[in-house]
């Protein structure tokens, strides 16, 4: 085989195979003692919501990332199983985007996927749902929509979104500065450590409330943590809220790594965000923080990087 043919074959293999998991140097955080997590959560006054709540979890298939990142189906299954344990909470799932009937039933819509191209009717339903008082929790790649014109339309719903040609993605290299005066981060310190990825230079709607921000490092993939001297001087949002009309949206572009959803602090954030967007106290959701990730020694979290696990499904054709 000639050298040119060998190079061409390698290029074809790279194109045809799923992208490698970015930032493979990132590992789960150290396990936390249960007592420390309980202190972070604070007292739990009630184990039941004040009213029946209907949560809709929107998911899609990921065709490009190696298992361990953008595992929309695996995260859906894990989180839906947890949420169904909360008294007075019902959970439904929607593939790619809700129907009008699903919007009508939902108190909170949680989205973790790469959204499809939306029609004018779908945008109208989305905006109407939020402005009428609906809650939305948007995680990681949910904020990405291309081309740039579509990103701007999505921004009106989520508060922040990808701006094709300007926005960037990359690793989080230092602790995130957070606003612990907000209900979602109550009890946290002023910094949160996440071994994850986020996006910056996004479209930003007027009036959003930034709850967490961090300095940026080199864009795209990374092989190791970089020193503070290589980080930007400016800070970029990682967590935010958006309240158009009567609705509430909580957004974050973190949540790339699957193991992040099995760490107690990020679970607290996601579960509190669901409660906040529903205008409910988070207490009934807090026992879920420990569920399935507490070992016999009372340590909470995971040591599993969850990279390259077997059985990731890439599309509907692989469904059982």
Tab-separated table of C-alpha atoms in Angstrom:
chain	number	residue	atom	x	y	z
A	1	UNK	CA	0.000	0.000	0.000
A	2	UNK	CA	1.418	3.360	-0.995
A	3	UNK	CA	1.898	6.093	1.597
A	4	UNK	CA	-0.827	8.261	0.001
A	5	UNK	CA	-3.333	5.401	0.074
A	6	UNK	CA	-2.433	4.654	3.720
A	7	UNK	CA	-2.998	8.292	4.722
A	8	UNK	CA	-6.305	8.351	2.854
A	9	UNK	CA	-7.417	5.164	4.633
A	10	UNK	CA	-6.543	6.604	8.037
A	11	UNK	CA	-8.546	9.759	7.264
A	12	UNK	CA	-11.541	7.663	6.225
A	13	UNK	CA	-11.330	5.617	9.418
A	14	UNK	CA	-11.248	8.766	11.526
A	15	UNK	CA	-14.279	10.173	9.723
A	16	UNK	CA	-16.240	6.940	9.927
A	17	UNK	CA	-15.562	6.206	13.608
A	18	UNK	CA	-17.135	7.989	16.586
A	19	UNK	CA	-15.167	10.923	17.958
A	20	UNK	CA	-12.845	10.114	20.817
A	21	UNK	CA	-14.054	11.169	24.227
A	22	UNK	CA	-12.659	14.639	24.711
A	23	UNK	CA	-10.520	15.523	27.756
A	24	UNK	CA	-9.681	11.931	28.689
A	25	UNK	CA	-7.426	13.268	31.473
A	26	UNK	CA	-10.547	14.232	33.392
A	27	UNK	CA	-11.583	11.828	36.132
A	28	UNK	CA	-14.423	11.784	38.666
A	29	UNK	CA	-13.911	13.928	41.727
A	30	UNK	CA	-12.933	12.400	45.050
A	31	UNK	CA	-15.752	10.704	46.930
A	32	UNK	CA	-17.449	12.851	49.572
A	33	UNK	CA	-18.376	11.692	53.084
A	34	UNK	CA	-22.135	11.374	53.425
A	35	UNK	CA	-22.059	13.828	56.326
A	36	UNK	CA	-20.481	16.492	54.095
A	37	UNK	CA	-23.144	15.988	51.437
A	38	UNK	CA	-25.917	16.157	54.045
A	39	UNK	CA	-24.468	19.410	55.382
A	40	UNK	CA	-24.404	20.801	51.843
A	41	UNK	CA	-28.049	19.837	51.311
A	42	UNK	CA	-29.238	21.139	54.658
A	43	UNK	CA	-32.323	20.026	56.610
A	44	UNK	CA	-35.044	18.168	54.682
A	45	UNK	CA	-38.448	19.282	55.899
A	46	UNK	CA	-40.677	17.253	53.584
A	47	UNK	CA	-40.334	14.188	51.367
A	48	UNK	CA	-43.326	15.027	49.173
A	49	UNK	CA	-43.964	17.885	46.760
A	50	UNK	CA	-46.706	20.357	47.660
A	51	UNK	CA	-48.642	19.284	44.560
A	52	UNK	CA	-48.492	16.601	41.881
A	53	UNK	CA	-45.633	17.351	39.483
A	54	UNK	CA	-45.180	16.031	35.967
A	55	UNK	CA	-41.580	15.992	34.669
A	56	UNK	CA	-40.834	15.452	30.990
A	57	UNK	CA	-37.296	14.260	30.147
A	58	UNK	CA	-36.320	14.991	26.527
A	59	UNK	CA	-33.546	12.864	25.038
A	60	UNK	CA	-31.911	11.911	21.765
A	61	UNK	CA	-29.240	9.597	20.383
A	62	UNK	CA	-25.607	10.659	20.139
A	63	UNK	CA	-23.778	9.383	17.061
A	64	UNK	CA	-20.397	11.049	17.434
A	65	UNK	CA	-18.922	10.784	20.922
A	66	UNK	CA	-17.249	7.737	22.395
A	67	UNK	CA	-19.157	6.209	25.309
A	68	UNK	CA	-18.579	8.264	28.447
A	69	UNK	CA	-19.737	11.591	26.983
A	70	UNK	CA	-23.088	12.745	25.604
A	71	UNK	CA	-24.639	9.481	26.818
A	72	UNK	CA	-28.153	10.868	26.474
A	73	UNK	CA	-29.911	7.531	26.775
A	74	UNK	CA	-27.878	6.267	29.730
A	75	UNK	CA	-28.291	9.519	31.656
A	76	UNK	CA	-32.013	9.568	30.820
A	77	UNK	CA	-32.486	6.073	32.201
A	78	UNK	CA	-30.527	6.840	35.380
A	79	UNK	CA	-32.214	10.151	36.155
A	80	UNK	CA	-35.756	9.088	35.214
A	81	UNK	CA	-35.450	6.040	37.484
A	82	UNK	CA	-34.453	8.348	40.343
A	83	UNK	CA	-37.168	10.937	39.738
A	84	UNK	CA	-39.861	8.265	39.691
A	85	UNK	CA	-39.042	7.504	43.336
A	86	UNK	CA	-40.280	10.910	44.481
A	87	UNK	CA	-43.853	10.845	45.848
A	88	UNK	CA	-46.323	12.938	43.821
A	89	UNK	CA	-43.917	13.122	40.863
A	90	UNK	CA	-44.683	11.450	37.543
A	91	UNK	CA	-42.111	11.254	34.767
A	92	UNK	CA	-42.524	10.877	31.025
A	93	UNK	CA	-39.893	10.830	28.275
A	94	UNK	CA	-39.923	12.508	24.876
A	95	UNK	CA	-37.640	11.699	21.955
A	96	UNK	CA	-35.974	14.827	20.484
A	97	UNK	CA	-38.797	17.309	21.173
A	98	UNK	CA	-42.126	17.367	23.034
A	99	UNK	CA	-45.492	17.254	21.381
A	100	UNK	CA	-48.084	19.908	22.159
A	101	UNK	CA	-49.872	17.414	24.429
A	102	UNK	CA	-46.644	16.744	26.347
A	103	UNK	CA	-46.007	20.457	26.824
A	104	UNK	CA	-49.570	20.841	28.099
A	105	UNK	CA	-49.010	18.170	30.779
A	106	UNK	CA	-45.475	19.126	31.871
A	107	UNK	CA	-44.579	21.204	34.906
A	108	UNK	CA	-40.859	20.869	34.098
A	109	UNK	CA	-39.134	19.871	30.864
A	110	UNK	CA	-35.568	18.579	31.299
A	111	UNK	CA	-33.518	18.490	28.099
A	112	UNK	CA	-30.248	16.612	27.596
A	113	UNK	CA	-29.610	16.080	23.890
A	114	UNK	CA	-28.615	17.777	20.665
A	115	UNK	CA	-31.937	19.212	19.558
A	116	UNK	CA	-33.112	18.608	15.990
A	117	UNK	CA	-33.848	21.543	13.700
A	118	UNK	CA	-37.062	23.052	15.044
A	119	UNK	CA	-39.986	24.216	12.970
A	120	UNK	CA	-41.738	27.548	13.445
A	121	UNK	CA	-44.564	25.671	15.151
A	122	UNK	CA	-42.172	23.971	17.572
A	123	UNK	CA	-40.487	27.255	18.504
A	124	UNK	CA	-43.907	28.784	19.062
A	125	UNK	CA	-44.943	25.894	21.335
A	126	UNK	CA	-41.659	26.131	23.270
A	127	UNK	CA	-41.912	29.888	23.826
A	128	UNK	CA	-45.602	29.682	24.704
A	129	UNK	CA	-44.963	26.910	27.248
A	130	UNK	CA	-42.265	28.927	29.028
A	131	UNK	CA	-44.049	32.278	29.004
A	132	UNK	CA	-47.210	30.657	30.364
A	133	UNK	CA	-45.279	29.453	33.438
A	134	UNK	CA	-43.521	26.248	32.389
A	135	UNK	CA	-40.144	25.199	33.762
A	136	UNK	CA	-37.136	24.116	31.682
A	137	UNK	CA	-33.787	22.627	32.700
A	138	UNK	CA	-31.358	22.679	29.743
A	139	UNK	CA	-28.184	20.602	30.046
A	140	UNK	CA	-24.960	20.825	28.029
A	141	UNK	CA	-25.451	20.289	24.265
A	142	UNK	CA	-29.102	21.283	24.486
A	143	UNK	CA	-27.775	24.841	23.982
A	144	UNK	CA	-26.342	24.058	20.533
A	145	UNK	CA	-28.325	24.822	17.403
A	146	UNK	CA	-26.908	25.545	13.971
A	147	UNK	CA	-26.762	27.664	11.804
A	148	UNK	CA	-26.252	30.951	13.662
A	149	UNK	CA	-29.757	32.172	12.837
A	150	UNK	CA	-31.266	29.121	14.553
A	151	UNK	CA	-29.010	29.595	17.552
A	152	UNK	CA	-30.438	33.069	18.058
A	153	UNK	CA	-33.989	31.685	17.968
A	154	UNK	CA	-33.096	29.025	20.530
A	155	UNK	CA	-31.561	31.727	22.740
A	156	UNK	CA	-34.959	33.367	23.117
A	157	UNK	CA	-36.174	30.149	24.760
A	158	UNK	CA	-33.137	29.081	26.797
A	159	UNK	CA	-31.490	32.423	27.583
A	160	UNK	CA	-28.126	31.333	26.161
A	161	UNK	CA	-27.262	29.317	23.058
A	162	UNK	CA	-24.538	28.446	20.575
A	163	UNK	CA	-23.545	31.145	18.093
A	164	UNK	CA	-22.113	29.268	15.119
A	165	UNK	CA	-18.841	30.815	13.934
A	166	UNK	CA	-18.169	32.548	17.266
A	167	UNK	CA	-18.892	30.102	20.093
A	168	UNK	CA	-16.258	27.698	21.403
A	169	UNK	CA	-16.121	24.517	23.461
A	170	UNK	CA	-13.431	23.246	25.785
A	171	UNK	CA	-12.539	21.864	29.182
A	172	UNK	CA	-13.163	23.517	32.523
A	173	UNK	CA	-9.686	24.050	33.953
A	174	UNK	CA	-10.391	25.720	37.304
A	175	UNK	CA	-13.090	26.036	39.944
A	176	UNK	CA	-16.294	27.793	38.907
A	177	UNK	CA	-17.250	30.977	40.760
A	178	UNK	CA	-20.854	30.509	41.847
A	179	UNK	CA	-23.618	32.614	43.335
A	180	UNK	CA	-24.568	30.750	46.491
A	181	UNK	CA	-27.294	33.262	47.289
A	182	UNK	CA	-29.512	31.473	44.747
A	183	UNK	CA	-31.702	28.539	45.814
A	184	UNK	CA	-29.944	26.116	43.462
A	185	UNK	CA	-26.540	26.741	45.095
A	186	UNK	CA	-27.627	27.374	48.674
A	187	UNK	CA	-25.136	25.878	51.124
A	188	UNK	CA	-22.326	25.663	48.543
A	189	UNK	CA	-19.095	27.558	48.970
A	190	UNK	CA	-18.281	30.351	46.525
A	191	UNK	CA	-16.538	27.892	44.201
A	192	UNK	CA	-17.540	24.607	42.598
A	193	UNK	CA	-15.112	22.111	41.105
A	194	UNK	CA	-16.295	20.200	38.024
A	195	UNK	CA	-14.155	17.943	35.853
A	196	UNK	CA	-16.155	18.609	32.736
A	197	UNK	CA	-16.572	20.658	29.549
A	198	UNK	CA	-18.571	23.786	28.731
A	199	UNK	CA	-19.209	26.324	25.948
A	200	UNK	CA	-18.503	30.042	25.799
A	201	UNK	CA	-18.971	33.114	23.585
A	202	UNK	CA	-22.641	32.201	23.336
A	203	UNK	CA	-25.720	34.144	22.357
A	204	UNK	CA	-27.059	35.747	25.506
A	205	UNK	CA	-30.603	37.007	26.044
A	206	UNK	CA	-31.233	40.258	27.822
A	207	UNK	CA	-31.878	39.913	31.529
A	208	UNK	CA	-30.401	36.476	32.187
A	209	UNK	CA	-29.001	35.889	35.670
A	210	UNK	CA	-25.527	34.317	35.662
A	211	UNK	CA	-25.116	31.950	38.635
A	212	UNK	CA	-21.721	30.481	37.798
A	213	UNK	CA	-18.783	31.552	35.665
A	214	UNK	CA	-15.233	30.472	34.945
A	215	UNK	CA	-12.183	31.573	32.985
A	216	UNK	CA	-11.609	29.843	29.674
A	217	UNK	CA	-8.580	27.930	28.492
A	218	UNK	CA	-7.598	26.453	25.130
A	219	UNK	CA	-10.628	25.683	22.970
A	220	UNK	CA	-11.643	22.190	21.853
A	221	UNK	CA	-9.942	18.993	22.995
A	222	UNK	CA	-7.358	18.961	25.784
A	223	UNK	CA	-4.800	16.405	26.930
A	224	UNK	CA	-4.135	17.788	30.412
A	225	UNK	CA	-5.001	20.578	32.815
A	226	UNK	CA	-3.348	23.860	31.839
A	227	UNK	CA	-1.834	26.349	34.299
A	228	UNK	CA	-3.769	29.392	35.460
A	229	UNK	CA	-1.413	31.639	33.473
A	230	UNK	CA	-2.921	30.239	30.237
A	231	UNK	CA	-6.512	31.046	31.188
A	232	UNK	CA	-8.459	34.068	30.023
A	233	UNK	CA	-8.798	37.170	32.164
A	234	UNK	CA	-12.536	37.366	31.459
A	235	UNK	CA	-15.084	34.962	32.959
A	236	UNK	CA	-17.753	33.142	30.936
A	237	UNK	CA	-21.095	31.757	32.180
A	238	UNK	CA	-21.477	28.089	33.055
A	239	UNK	CA	-24.821	28.290	34.922
A	240	UNK	CA	-27.621	30.793	34.357
A	241	UNK	CA	-31.340	31.387	34.761
A	242	UNK	CA	-33.815	32.993	32.368
A	243	UNK	CA	-37.342	34.073	33.323
A	244	UNK	CA	-39.378	35.155	30.295
A	245	UNK	CA	-43.028	35.784	31.078
A	246	UNK	CA	-44.164	33.564	33.943
A	247	UNK	CA	-41.697	30.771	33.207
A	248	UNK	CA	-38.366	29.725	34.624
A	249	UNK	CA	-35.380	28.300	32.749
A	250	UNK	CA	-32.212	26.939	34.362
A	251	UNK	CA	-29.362	26.360	31.936
A	252	UNK	CA	-25.860	24.998	32.044
A	253	UNK	CA	-23.445	23.942	29.329
A	254	UNK	CA	-21.687	21.593	31.777
A	255	UNK	CA	-22.740	17.947	31.819
A	256	UNK	CA	-20.515	16.562	29.052
A	257	UNK	CA	-19.047	13.638	31.008
A	258	UNK	CA	-21.378	10.832	32.036
A	259	UNK	CA	-19.669	10.442	35.398
A	260	UNK	CA	-20.642	14.030	36.253
A	261	UNK	CA	-24.269	12.877	36.699
A	262	UNK	CA	-23.091	10.337	39.286
A	263	UNK	CA	-21.364	12.917	41.494
A	264	UNK	CA	-23.307	14.348	44.451
A	265	UNK	CA	-22.720	18.060	43.880
A	266	UNK	CA	-23.871	18.031	40.257
A	267	UNK	CA	-26.863	15.898	41.213
A	268	UNK	CA	-27.812	18.492	43.813
A	269	UNK	CA	-27.611	21.206	41.158
A	270	UNK	CA	-29.768	19.327	38.621
A	271	UNK	CA	-32.365	18.235	41.177
A	272	UNK	CA	-32.596	21.664	42.762
A	273	UNK	CA	-32.902	23.186	39.295
A	274	UNK	CA	-35.893	20.945	38.601
A	275	UNK	CA	-37.493	22.040	41.865
A	276	UNK	CA	-36.689	25.731	41.290
A	277	UNK	CA	-38.148	25.795	37.792
A	278	UNK	CA	-41.301	24.119	39.196
A	279	UNK	CA	-41.446	26.692	42.030
A	280	UNK	CA	-41.183	23.870	44.556
A	281	UNK	CA	-38.890	23.284	47.511
A	282	UNK	CA	-36.096	20.838	46.659
A	283	UNK	CA	-36.517	18.739	49.801
A	284	UNK	CA	-38.381	15.766	48.222
A	285	UNK	CA	-35.659	15.413	45.579
A	286	UNK	CA	-32.661	15.494	47.914
A	287	UNK	CA	-32.634	11.822	49.006
A	288	UNK	CA	-31.983	10.984	45.343
A	289	UNK	CA	-28.541	12.557	45.633
A	290	UNK	CA	-27.293	9.477	47.492
A	291	UNK	CA	-29.210	6.840	45.557
A	292	UNK	CA	-26.941	4.294	43.908
A	293	UNK	CA	-23.713	6.222	44.534
A	294	UNK	CA	-23.166	5.671	48.287
A	295	UNK	CA	-20.796	2.884	49.238
A	296	UNK	CA	-20.675	0.749	52.392
A	297	UNK	CA	-18.270	3.203	54.012
A	298	UNK	CA	-20.699	6.077	53.622
A	299	UNK	CA	-18.739	7.757	50.828
A	300	UNK	CA	-20.752	9.330	48.024
A	301	UNK	CA	-19.876	9.608	44.327
A	302	UNK	CA	-18.201	7.425	41.734
A	303	UNK	CA	-14.693	6.298	40.850
A	304	UNK	CA	-15.783	4.981	37.446
A	305	UNK	CA	-14.774	7.184	34.499
A	306	UNK	CA	-17.539	5.440	32.505
A	307	UNK	CA	-15.454	5.762	29.361
A	308	UNK	CA	-15.836	3.262	26.520
A	309	UNK	CA	-18.552	1.259	28.223
A	310	UNK	CA	-20.206	-1.366	26.052
A	311	UNK	CA	-23.629	-1.026	24.520
A	312	UNK	CA	-24.022	2.667	23.654
A	313	UNK	CA	-26.789	2.943	21.067
A	314	UNK	CA	-26.217	5.452	18.263
A	315	UNK	CA	-29.683	5.765	16.786
A	316	UNK	CA	-33.229	4.414	16.596
A	317	UNK	CA	-32.118	1.613	14.316
A	318	UNK	CA	-30.222	0.131	17.290
A	319	UNK	CA	-33.203	0.209	19.642
A	320	UNK	CA	-34.336	-3.235	20.889
